C-alpha positions as a LaTeX table, in Angstrom:
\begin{tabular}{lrrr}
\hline
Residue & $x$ (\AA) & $y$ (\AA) & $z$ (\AA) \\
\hline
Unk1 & $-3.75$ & $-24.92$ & $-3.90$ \\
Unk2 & $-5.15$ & $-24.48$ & $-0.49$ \\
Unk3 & $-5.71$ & $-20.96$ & 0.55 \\
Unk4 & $-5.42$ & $-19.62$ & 4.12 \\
Unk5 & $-9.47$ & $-18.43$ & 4.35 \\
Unk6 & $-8.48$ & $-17.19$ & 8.03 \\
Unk7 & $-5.57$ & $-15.14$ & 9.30 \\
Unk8 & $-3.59$ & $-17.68$ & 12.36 \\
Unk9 & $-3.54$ & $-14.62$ & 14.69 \\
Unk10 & $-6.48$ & $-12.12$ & 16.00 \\
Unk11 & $-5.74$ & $-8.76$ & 13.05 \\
Unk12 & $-5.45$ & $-5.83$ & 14.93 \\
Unk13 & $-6.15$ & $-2.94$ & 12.95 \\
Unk14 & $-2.93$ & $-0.25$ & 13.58 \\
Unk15 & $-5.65$ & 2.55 & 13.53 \\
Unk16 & $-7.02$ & 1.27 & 16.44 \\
Unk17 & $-4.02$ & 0.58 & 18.34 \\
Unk18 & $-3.06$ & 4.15 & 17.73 \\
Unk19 & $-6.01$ & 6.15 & 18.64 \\
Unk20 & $-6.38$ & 4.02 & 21.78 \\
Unk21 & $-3.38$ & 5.57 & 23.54 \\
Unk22 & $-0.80$ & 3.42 & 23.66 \\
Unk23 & 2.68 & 4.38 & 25.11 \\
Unk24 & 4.92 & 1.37 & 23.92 \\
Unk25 & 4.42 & $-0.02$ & 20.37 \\
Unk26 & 3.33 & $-4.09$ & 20.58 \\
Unk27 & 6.17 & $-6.30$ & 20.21 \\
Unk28 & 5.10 & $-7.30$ & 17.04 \\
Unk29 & 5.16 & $-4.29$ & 15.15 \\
Unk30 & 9.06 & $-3.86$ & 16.33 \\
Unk31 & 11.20 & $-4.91$ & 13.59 \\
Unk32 & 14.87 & $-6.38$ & 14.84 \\
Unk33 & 17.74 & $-4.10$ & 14.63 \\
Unk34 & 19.20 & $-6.20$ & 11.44 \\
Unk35 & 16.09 & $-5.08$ & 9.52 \\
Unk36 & 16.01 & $-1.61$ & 9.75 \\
Unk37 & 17.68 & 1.25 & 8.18 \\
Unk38 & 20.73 & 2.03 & 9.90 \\
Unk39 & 23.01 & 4.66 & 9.14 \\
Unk40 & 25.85 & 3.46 & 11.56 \\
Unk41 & 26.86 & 1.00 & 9.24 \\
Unk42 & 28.35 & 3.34 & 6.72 \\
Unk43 & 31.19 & 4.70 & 6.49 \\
Unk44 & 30.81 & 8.07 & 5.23 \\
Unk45 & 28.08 & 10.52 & 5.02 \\
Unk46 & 27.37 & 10.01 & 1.15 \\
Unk47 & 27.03 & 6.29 & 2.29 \\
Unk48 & 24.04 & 7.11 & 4.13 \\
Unk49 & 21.79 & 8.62 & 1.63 \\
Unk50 & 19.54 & 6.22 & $-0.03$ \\
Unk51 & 17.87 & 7.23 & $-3.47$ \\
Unk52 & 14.90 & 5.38 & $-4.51$ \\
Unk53 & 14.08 & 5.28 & $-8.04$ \\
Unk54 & 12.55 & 8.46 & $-9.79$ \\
Unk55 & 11.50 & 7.48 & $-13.32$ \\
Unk56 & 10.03 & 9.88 & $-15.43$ \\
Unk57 & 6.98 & 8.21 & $-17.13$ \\
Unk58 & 6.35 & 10.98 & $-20.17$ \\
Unk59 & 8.43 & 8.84 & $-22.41$ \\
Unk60 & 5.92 & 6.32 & $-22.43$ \\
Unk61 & 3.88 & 8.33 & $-24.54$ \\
Unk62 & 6.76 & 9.18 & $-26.79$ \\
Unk63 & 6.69 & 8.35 & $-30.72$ \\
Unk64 & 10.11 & 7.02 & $-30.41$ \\
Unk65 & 10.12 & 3.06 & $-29.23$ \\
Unk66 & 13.57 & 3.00 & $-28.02$ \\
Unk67 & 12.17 & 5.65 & $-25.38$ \\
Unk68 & 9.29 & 3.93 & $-24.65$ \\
Unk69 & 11.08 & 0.68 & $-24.37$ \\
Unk70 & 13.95 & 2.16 & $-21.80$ \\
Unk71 & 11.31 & 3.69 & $-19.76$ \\
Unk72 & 10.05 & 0.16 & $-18.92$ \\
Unk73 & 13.23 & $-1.49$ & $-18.62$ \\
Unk74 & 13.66 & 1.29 & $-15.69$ \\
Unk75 & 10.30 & 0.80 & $-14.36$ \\
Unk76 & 10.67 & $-3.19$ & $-14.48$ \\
Unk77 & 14.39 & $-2.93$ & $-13.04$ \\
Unk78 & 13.13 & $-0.84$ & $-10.16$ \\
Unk79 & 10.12 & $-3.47$ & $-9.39$ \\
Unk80 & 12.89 & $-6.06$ & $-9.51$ \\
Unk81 & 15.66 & $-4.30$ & $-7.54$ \\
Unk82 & 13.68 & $-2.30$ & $-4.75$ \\
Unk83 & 9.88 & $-3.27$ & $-4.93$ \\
Unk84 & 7.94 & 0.30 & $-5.74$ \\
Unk85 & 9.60 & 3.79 & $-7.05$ \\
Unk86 & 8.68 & 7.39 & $-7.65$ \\
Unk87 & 7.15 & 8.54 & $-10.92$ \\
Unk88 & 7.12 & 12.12 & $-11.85$ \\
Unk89 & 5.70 & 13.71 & $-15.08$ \\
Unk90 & 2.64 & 11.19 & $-14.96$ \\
Unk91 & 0.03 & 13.22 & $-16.18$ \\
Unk92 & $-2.17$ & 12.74 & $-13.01$ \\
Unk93 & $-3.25$ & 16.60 & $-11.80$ \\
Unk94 & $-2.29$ & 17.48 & $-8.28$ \\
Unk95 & $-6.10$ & 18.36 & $-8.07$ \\
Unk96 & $-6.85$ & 15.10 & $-8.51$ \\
Unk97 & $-4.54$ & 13.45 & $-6.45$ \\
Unk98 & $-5.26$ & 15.63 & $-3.51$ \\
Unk99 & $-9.28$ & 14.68 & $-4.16$ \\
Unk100 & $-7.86$ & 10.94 & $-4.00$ \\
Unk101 & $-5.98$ & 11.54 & $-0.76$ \\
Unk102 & $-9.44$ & 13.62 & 0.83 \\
Unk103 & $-11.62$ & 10.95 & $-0.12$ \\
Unk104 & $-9.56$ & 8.14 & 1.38 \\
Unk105 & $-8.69$ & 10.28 & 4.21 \\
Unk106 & $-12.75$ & 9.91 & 4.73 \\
Unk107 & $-13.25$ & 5.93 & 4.59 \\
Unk108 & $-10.10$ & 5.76 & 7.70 \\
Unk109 & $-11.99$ & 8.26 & 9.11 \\
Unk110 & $-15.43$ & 5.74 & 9.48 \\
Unk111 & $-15.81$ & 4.10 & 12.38 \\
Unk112 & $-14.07$ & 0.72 & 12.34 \\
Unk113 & $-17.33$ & $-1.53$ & 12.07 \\
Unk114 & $-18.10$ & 0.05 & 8.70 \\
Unk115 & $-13.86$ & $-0.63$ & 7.45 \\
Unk116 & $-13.98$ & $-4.05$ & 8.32 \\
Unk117 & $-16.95$ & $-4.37$ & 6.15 \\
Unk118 & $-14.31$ & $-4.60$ & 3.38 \\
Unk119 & $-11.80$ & $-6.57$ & 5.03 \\
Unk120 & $-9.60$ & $-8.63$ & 3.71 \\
Unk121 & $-8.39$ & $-11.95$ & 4.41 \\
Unk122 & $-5.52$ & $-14.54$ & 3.34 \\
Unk123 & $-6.63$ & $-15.38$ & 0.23 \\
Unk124 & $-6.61$ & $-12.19$ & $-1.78$ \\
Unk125 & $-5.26$ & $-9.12$ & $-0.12$ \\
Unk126 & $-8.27$ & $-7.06$ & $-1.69$ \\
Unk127 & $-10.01$ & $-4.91$ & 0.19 \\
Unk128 & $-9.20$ & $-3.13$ & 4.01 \\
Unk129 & $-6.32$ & $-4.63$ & 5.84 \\
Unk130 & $-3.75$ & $-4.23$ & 8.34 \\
Unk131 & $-1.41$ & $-7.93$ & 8.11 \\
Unk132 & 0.63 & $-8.38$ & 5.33 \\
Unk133 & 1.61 & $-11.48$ & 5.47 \\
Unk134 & $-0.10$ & $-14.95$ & 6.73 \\
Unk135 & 2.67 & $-16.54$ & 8.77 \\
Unk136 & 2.21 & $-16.28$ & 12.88 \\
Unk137 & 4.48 & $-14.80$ & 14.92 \\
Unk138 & 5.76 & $-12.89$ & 11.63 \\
Unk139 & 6.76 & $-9.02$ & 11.99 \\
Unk140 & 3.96 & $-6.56$ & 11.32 \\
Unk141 & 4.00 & $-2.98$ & 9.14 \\
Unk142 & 2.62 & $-0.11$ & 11.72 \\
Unk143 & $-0.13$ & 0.70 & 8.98 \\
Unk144 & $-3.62$ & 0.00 & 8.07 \\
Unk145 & $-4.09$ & $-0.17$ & 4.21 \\
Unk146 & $-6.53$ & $-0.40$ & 1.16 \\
Unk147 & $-5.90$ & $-2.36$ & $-1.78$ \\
Unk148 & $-7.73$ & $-2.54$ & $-4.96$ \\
Unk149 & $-7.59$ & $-4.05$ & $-8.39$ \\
Unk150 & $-7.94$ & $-1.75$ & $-10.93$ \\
Unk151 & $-7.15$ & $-3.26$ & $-13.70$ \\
Unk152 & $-7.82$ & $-5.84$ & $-15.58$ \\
Unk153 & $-11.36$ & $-5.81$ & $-15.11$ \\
Unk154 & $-11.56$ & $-9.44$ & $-14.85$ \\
Unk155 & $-9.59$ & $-8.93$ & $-11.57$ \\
Unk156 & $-11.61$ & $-6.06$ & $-9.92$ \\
Unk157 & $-13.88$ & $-7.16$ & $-7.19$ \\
Unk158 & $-16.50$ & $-4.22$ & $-6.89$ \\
Unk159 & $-18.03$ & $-5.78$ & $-3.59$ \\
Unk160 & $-14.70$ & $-4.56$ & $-2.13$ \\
Unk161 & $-15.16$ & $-1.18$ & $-3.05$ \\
Unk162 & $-16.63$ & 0.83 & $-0.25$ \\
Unk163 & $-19.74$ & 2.24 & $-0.39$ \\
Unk164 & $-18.96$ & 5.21 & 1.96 \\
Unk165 & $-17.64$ & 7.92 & 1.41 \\
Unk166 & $-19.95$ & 8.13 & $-2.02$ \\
Unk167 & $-17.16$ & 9.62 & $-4.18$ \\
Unk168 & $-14.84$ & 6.11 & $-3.71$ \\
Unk169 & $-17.86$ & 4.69 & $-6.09$ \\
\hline
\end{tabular}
């Protein structure tokens, strides 16, 4: 297979863009009318509210199989059906996830010559990056993003971990 090593247009990271000043978003970050959420094209109000999934995840630790087993039939329907969802009763601590959003709050906050340190390119979407997707001309996502493997080990790439701010170590 022969892997994109380079992405066909300049990246541009959205941080930048933002922080420069701009008064009219770049044409390429403007998605066409047909691909955005519209609310005009229903025809009542309870047509216009859209629920993503909520799936409650403390069933997977349940002794009962058949609870365990619906609770990833909803998890892999929602993956299948709308791409991500919303978990609730996951056992992570709000403390926690606060300290997650702090820390990461820090490595946008570095100036952009230490980010692109851990940039990533076509061929594995590891690391700091702003383009999702390798096609030119293609429509962009107004946001800059960090993406990590986790798990399996075999997968994770622990150059692409930052090295600032200390606690992301």
């Amino acid at each position: 297979m022969n892997c994109l090593q380079k992405w066909p247009e300049p990246v541009v990271r959205v941080q930048s863009l933002s922080d420069s000043g701009i008064l009219v978003i770049p044409e390429q970050y403007i998605k066409p009318p047909s691909d955005r959420p519209s609310s005009e094209s229903s025809s009542s109000a309870a047509d216009t509210t859209v629920d993503i999934p909520v799936i409650d995840l403390s069933d997977l630790i349940s002794d009962d199989p058949s609870r365990r087993d619906a609770t990833m039939s909803l998890v892999a329907a929602a993956c299948r059906e709308w791409g991500f969802f919303q978990v609730v009763n996951h056992g992570v601590s709000h403390k926690l996830m606060k300290r997650a959003v702090e820390v990461w709050r820090q490595f946008f906050d570095l100036p952009l010559e230490e980010k692109q340190a851990y940039a990533n390119t076509p061929a594995t979407y590891e690391g700091y990056g702003s383009q999702l997707g390798i096609e030119k001309g293609i429509k962009l996502d107004w946001s800059d993003y960090f993406f990590l493997h986790y798990l399996p080990e075999s997968l994770r790439d622990r150059n692409k971990w930052p090295s600032l701010p200390l606690s992301c170590r």
